[in-house]
Amino acid sequence: MKIGVFVCHCGENIGRTVNCPEVSKACASFPGVVHSEDYKYMCSDPGQNLIKQAIREKHLDAVVVGSCSPHMHEKTFRKACASAGINSYMVEIANLREHCSWIHEDIAEATKKAIDLMRFAVERVKFNHPLQTIKVPVTKRSLVIGGGISGIQAALDIANAGFEVVLVEKEPSIGGHMSQLSETFPTLDCSQCILTPRMVEVYQHPKIKLLSYSEVENVEGFIGNFKVTIRRKAKSVKEELCTGCGLCAEKCPIKKKALSEFDEGLSNRSAIYVPFPQAVPNVPVIDRSVCTYFKTGKCEMCKKVCGREAIDFTQQDTFVTEDVGSIIVATGYKLYSIEKKPEESIYKGYGEYGYGKYKNVINGLQFERIASASGPTSGEILRPSDKTEPKKIVFIQCVGSRDESKGFSYCSKICCMYTAKHAMLYKHKVHDGEAYVFYMDIRSGGKNYEEFVRRAIEEDHVNYIRGRVSKIYEEDGKLIVKGEDTLAGLPVVIEADLVVLATAMIAQQEAPKLAQTLNISYDKYGYFQEAHPKLRPVETNTGGVFLAGACHSPRDIPESVAMASAAAAKSLVLFGADMLEREPIIAKVDESTCAGCFYCQKVCAYNAIEKKEIRDRQGNLKKVVAFVNSGLCQGCGTCNATCPSKSIELIGFNDDQIFAQINAFAEV
Amino acid sequence: MKLGYYPGCSLNGTAKEFNSSLKEVFSTLDIDLEELNDWSCCGATSAHVTSHLLSVALPARNLMLAKKQGFEDLLAPCAACYSRLVSSQRELKLDEKMRMEVEDILEEKITNGLHIINLIQIFQKIGLDKLKEKKLVDISKIKAACYYGCLLVRPVDIALPDDMESPDSMESIIKAVGGKTVDWNFKTECCGAAHSIAHTDIVEKLCKGIIDNAEKHGADVIIVACPMCHSNLDMRQLNIMKHFEGHKPIPILYLSQLIGLVLGIDEKKLGLGAHYINTKPLLDKIKGADIPKSVPIEKLQKGVEA
Ligand SMILES: Cc1cc2nc3c(=O)[nH]c(=O)nc-3n(C[C@H](O)[C@H](O)[C@H](O)COP(=O)(O)OP(=O)(O)OC[C@H]3O[C@@H](n4cnc5c(N)ncnc54)[C@H](O)[C@@H]3O)c2cc1C
Ligand code: SF4
Ligand code: SF4
């Protein structure tokens, strides 16, 4: 075997601490090495050309590159070698940067270690075999989970590219939080006006299958080939018959008993309801927990009035399965509760702000509803307790955010902006009103964001006070807000009529469960984890599963939309080819020695081990052995280490290769 | 039940009636209070502003005495003593270096395992049912504002296991014995504490706010479990009356005094005559007598004749 060795200086990264020419010289004397050289940037075009040239001229069979981590450039060098005619998997990388130059200071010692690392790699590559990438077929359909603005955007992008999308939304309507917003920063355009056309587009799109009031129950399979089971919750209304006339909701006797989720509890809805007039689909559902019929067996008012005979009290949850190639998770966020909920141990809550005891202490989404033309006050700023116009309003930022003792240590990122928006909307509607904002810092990074906040302060004369509020209590219908002005160094007391808490954006409570169903990671707060914080922000560690919007971290609409389009693009990349290429680094079972103990099945984190029956020519069952599903196997090697009869080999990391490396080390 | 008793300095001085009422209540409930032999000062505020080591070592000495004298539970009715004792105990548990230093000073090995309890916890421990059983006097005609101040509920991890921002453990005790409590806003507001001496004006202002809020919400009495709160709210009310025109005085009772009344213990034994703000109108109200519309200030100031 003719081996070529290439030592990269990585500019000064390796060259500063490792004497690269000396390493190259030492390598030249290793058995099997027929070519050795060093260069400043091996990954650059001239660098790659050196490798290609040597392969052609010296007829190399294998290549060892001493460079940065294989994470960085293994692919680059493999491609270069392949283009010069040798198999990509005849290339090994010795990590001279992360494993050597970056962590050592002494040049002589580091050089010595670099030579050793190179020798190990050279010994290893002698046992490499040419491998072929694995090809798996791709189902060119997407599943989008969550129908907020992120899910809507992702679904439309994919559908407009000509591929089918299944959009699963757990609520009766799509739209998410954006449908609740009044006007949006930094342009103050009406949220519904920009959102509803897109919701309708989703509904009418021939390529989008909308499953509302549904949840993902189970996911099997792997990138390009997922099989998803979806629970369609019983709406008690036959979707295909309903025309959305709304008569049922109008006549439903439970008018005042159920709090409207859409209006954040500031108004009531009937037992049979659509969340809001522009809902998509415009089909009501019966909330069985409050419906008189489901409680007492009597009523059936909706059934009586429905001219389409669409009401079906006997409807059950049903399950459908969908085959898809990619999954986009866009399940969004929820708000930190200002009510006392001791059973939710994730946060301690704010007793000093009244724990939802005072009707006039509300959260940001409630203010959005009050300010919204479609809200419970038709857009007039009226406080909940007595429906009067508040003349003094106090906004408190960072409630639950940036507060480890009561909530979360992260910044919710959007509340500085929406608080400025709220204060502005208030001033635009209540001209003689006074608005105060208590803040810790104003974080308004973003295009036209800082200007927006300055406008609130300078043009709309919102009073910004830097400091925390220590206590709120109600006295004679006024909310006494006690705080500190840390810039003036003085205590402040404001007698307010309405207080709005900018509570933290937090992960959906069932996010960890969904993450487990999808086999993706989530962080300690319950937000889904990206594959790489910088270079793979919308991918997850599970191939074919992508993230969009506020289910990943607090995000505003522009960021959510951008992320959704990115996730859609990632799906489309997948759909660009008929077959999917995968690294051949997977486990392989030696069927002749496999004893069928299936320890490997127990330890495999990716459910990649299946059972295979071995039969003789007469069709009699001889034995059952382990079989690796090449689509699912991630090449982690756990089974390889577990197998008691050593019947599993990890291709590309087999015993011969590893032992060659270790033996080379022992010879040192 | 044998209970170690650490009265602390205040209960032998300014808060004598706290001490006497407590002892009366416990003897009525058949609970032996055994005073810690040779106890010393917990260090109070002075120690921890002077030297951190001192503030841990002084309580540690008492904790070790309690261990040696065979107590499992140690009652520290004063909120400040309680706070110092539990803080020191916690620090000795978590900070090995500190523990070794203190062991050096005390010349003995520090062992853990003592239960330090305050007034509220001891009533919870006795059981609200037992209190109910022994109830003799109906106090439902008066409304109490329970005042926690700072030290009973803070710091959050080591003090009374209650909600630091809106506690209600005192209320549940009073309600259990048939009393009424008011929902008010200054339960945990600071009374000014030791500023009482150097900045009396500030303390007056703070106490005025607390008292006014209690009254506004219909309280006939403020119930406390801390000698410092008591002296600020009771004694400084005299100055408040001078400095704030039209101030309506309100009696300040220790929780043990109120429970004593419920158990039918004699008012004098409970030290109800030792207050700056006359408790007689309150006692009359409990008994159902008509409360005089306006009590002359002099009479209020003197306290009931012993
Ligand atoms: C008070 C307030 C004001 C705001 N104002 C602005 C503003 O002016 N401008 C701006 O840019 N941003 C604003 N935002 C931020 C904005 O709300 C978010 O950026 C945006 O809603 C994120 O969209 P999303 O689709 O990622 O999540 P969401 O809007 O939360 O949508 C998620 C969707 O997924 C569904 N879902 C959840 N779990 C599941 C599940 N398991 N299965 C199926 N479906 C599921 C939900 O029902 C929902 O429909 C504001 C936020 C708040 C709190
Ligand atoms: S269920 Fe019937 S009454 Fe109700 S909206 Fe649909 S068609 Fe109208
Ligand atoms: S965005 Fe502003 S208000 Fe929200 S947590 Fe961050 S700093 Fe606080």
mmCIF file of C-alpha atoms and ligand atoms in Angstrom, chain A residues 145-150 168-171 176-178 181 183-185 214-215 330-333 335 364-365 368 414 418 421-422 508 510 514 549-550 555-558 560, ligand 1:
data_model
loop_
_atom_site.group_PDB
_atom_site.id
_atom_site.type_symbol
_atom_site.label_atom_id
_atom_site.label_comp_id
_atom_site.label_asym_id
_atom_site.label_seq_id
_atom_site.Cartn_x
_atom_site.Cartn_y
_atom_site.Cartn_z
ATOM 1 C CA ILE A 145 -46.039 20.196 13.881
ATOM 2 C CA GLY A 146 -47.632 23.419 15.133
ATOM 3 C CA GLY A 147 -49.631 25.925 13.128
ATOM 4 C CA GLY A 148 -48.364 29.221 14.470
ATOM 5 C CA ILE A 149 -46.690 31.678 12.148
ATOM 6 C CA SER A 150 -43.587 29.462 12.056
ATOM 7 C CA VAL A 168 -50.726 19.207 12.561
ATOM 8 C CA GLU A 169 -52.171 21.755 14.995
ATOM 9 C CA LYS A 170 -53.380 20.803 18.449
ATOM 10 C CA GLU A 171 -55.856 23.664 18.833
ATOM 11 C CA GLY A 176 -50.784 30.503 17.170
ATOM 12 C CA HIS A 177 -49.939 33.484 19.320
ATOM 13 C CA MET A 178 -49.638 35.846 16.408
ATOM 14 C CA LEU A 181 -51.587 40.124 18.856
ATOM 15 C CA GLU A 183 -50.301 45.441 16.274
ATOM 16 C CA THR A 184 -46.747 44.313 15.804
ATOM 17 C CA PHE A 185 -43.410 45.975 16.404
ATOM 18 C CA SER A 214 -54.696 16.863 16.362
ATOM 19 C CA GLU A 215 -51.494 15.760 17.985
ATOM 20 C CA ALA A 330 -42.884 24.569 15.249
ATOM 21 C CA THR A 331 -44.764 24.206 18.505
ATOM 22 C CA GLY A 332 -43.991 27.675 19.825
ATOM 23 C CA TYR A 333 -44.020 28.905 23.406
ATOM 24 C CA LEU A 335 -46.112 32.565 28.838
ATOM 25 C CA GLY A 364 -48.644 40.975 27.959
ATOM 26 C CA LEU A 365 -50.955 38.779 25.918
ATOM 27 C CA GLU A 368 -52.655 42.550 23.397
ATOM 28 C CA ILE A 414 -38.939 40.139 22.864
ATOM 29 C CA TYR A 418 -43.469 44.533 22.965
ATOM 30 C CA LYS A 421 -45.128 48.751 21.691
ATOM 31 C CA HIS A 422 -47.727 48.401 24.456
ATOM 32 C CA GLN A 508 -44.502 24.433 26.027
ATOM 33 C CA GLU A 510 -45.377 19.026 26.815
ATOM 34 C CA LEU A 514 -42.693 15.575 22.109
ATOM 35 C CA GLY A 549 -39.664 29.527 15.708
ATOM 36 C CA ALA A 550 -40.198 29.974 19.401
ATOM 37 C CA ARG A 555 -38.150 34.657 19.157
ATOM 38 C CA ASP A 556 -40.150 37.397 17.571
ATOM 39 C CA ILE A 557 -42.085 37.064 14.327
ATOM 40 C CA PRO A 558 -39.359 38.083 11.828
ATOM 41 C CA SER A 560 -39.531 32.880 13.572
HETATM 42 C C1 LIG C 1 -47.317 39.906 24.551
HETATM 43 C C2 LIG C 1 -46.578 39.552 23.293
HETATM 44 C C3 LIG C 1 -46.483 40.449 22.248
HETATM 45 C C4 LIG C 1 -45.774 40.146 21.092
HETATM 46 N N1 LIG C 1 -45.674 41.081 20.103
HETATM 47 C C5 LIG C 1 -44.910 40.824 19.026
HETATM 48 C C6 LIG C 1 -44.715 41.811 18.020
HETATM 49 O O1 LIG C 1 -45.282 42.915 18.098
HETATM 50 N N2 LIG C 1 -43.898 41.546 16.966
HETATM 51 C C7 LIG C 1 -43.251 40.341 16.871
HETATM 52 O O2 LIG C 1 -42.493 40.156 15.925
HETATM 53 N N3 LIG C 1 -43.431 39.364 17.791
HETATM 54 C C8 LIG C 1 -44.243 39.585 18.871
HETATM 55 N N4 LIG C 1 -44.429 38.591 19.802
HETATM 56 C C9 LIG C 1 -43.789 37.283 19.598
HETATM 57 C C10 LIG C 1 -44.655 36.321 18.760
HETATM 58 O O3 LIG C 1 -45.800 35.971 19.499
HETATM 59 C C11 LIG C 1 -43.860 35.071 18.441
HETATM 60 O O4 LIG C 1 -42.661 35.423 17.836
HETATM 61 C C12 LIG C 1 -44.557 34.127 17.479
HETATM 62 O O5 LIG C 1 -45.878 33.909 17.900
HETATM 63 C C13 LIG C 1 -43.845 32.809 17.388
HETATM 64 O O6 LIG C 1 -44.494 31.990 16.506
HETATM 65 P P1 LIG C 1 -44.423 30.398 16.580
HETATM 66 O O7 LIG C 1 -45.228 29.887 15.460
HETATM 67 O O8 LIG C 1 -43.020 29.983 16.668
HETATM 68 O O9 LIG C 1 -45.120 29.997 17.964
HETATM 69 P P2 LIG C 1 -46.644 30.105 18.427
HETATM 70 O O10 LIG C 1 -47.240 31.367 17.996
HETATM 71 O O11 LIG C 1 -46.611 29.819 19.890
HETATM 72 O O12 LIG C 1 -47.384 28.927 17.670
HETATM 73 C C14 LIG C 1 -47.192 27.591 18.015
HETATM 74 C C15 LIG C 1 -48.351 26.765 17.496
HETATM 75 O O13 LIG C 1 -48.091 25.378 17.715
HETATM 76 C C16 LIG C 1 -49.211 24.761 18.313
HETATM 77 N N5 LIG C 1 -48.730 23.635 19.104
HETATM 78 C C17 LIG C 1 -48.050 23.690 20.284
HETATM 79 N N6 LIG C 1 -47.735 22.449 20.701
HETATM 80 C C18 LIG C 1 -48.215 21.604 19.766
HETATM 81 C C19 LIG C 1 -48.196 20.181 19.644
HETATM 82 N N7 LIG C 1 -47.608 19.423 20.545
HETATM 83 N N8 LIG C 1 -48.778 19.646 18.552
HETATM 84 C C20 LIG C 1 -49.386 20.417 17.628
HETATM 85 N N9 LIG C 1 -49.421 21.750 17.694
HETATM 86 C C21 LIG C 1 -48.845 22.339 18.749
HETATM 87 C C22 LIG C 1 -49.844 25.863 19.125
HETATM 88 O O14 LIG C 1 -51.194 25.580 19.394
HETATM 89 C C23 LIG C 1 -49.653 27.077 18.215
HETATM 90 O O15 LIG C 1 -50.683 27.173 17.287
HETATM 91 C C24 LIG C 1 -45.146 38.878 20.963
HETATM 92 C C25 LIG C 1 -45.245 37.962 22.006
HETATM 93 C C26 LIG C 1 -45.949 38.274 23.169
HETATM 94 C C27 LIG C 1 -46.007 37.299 24.292
#
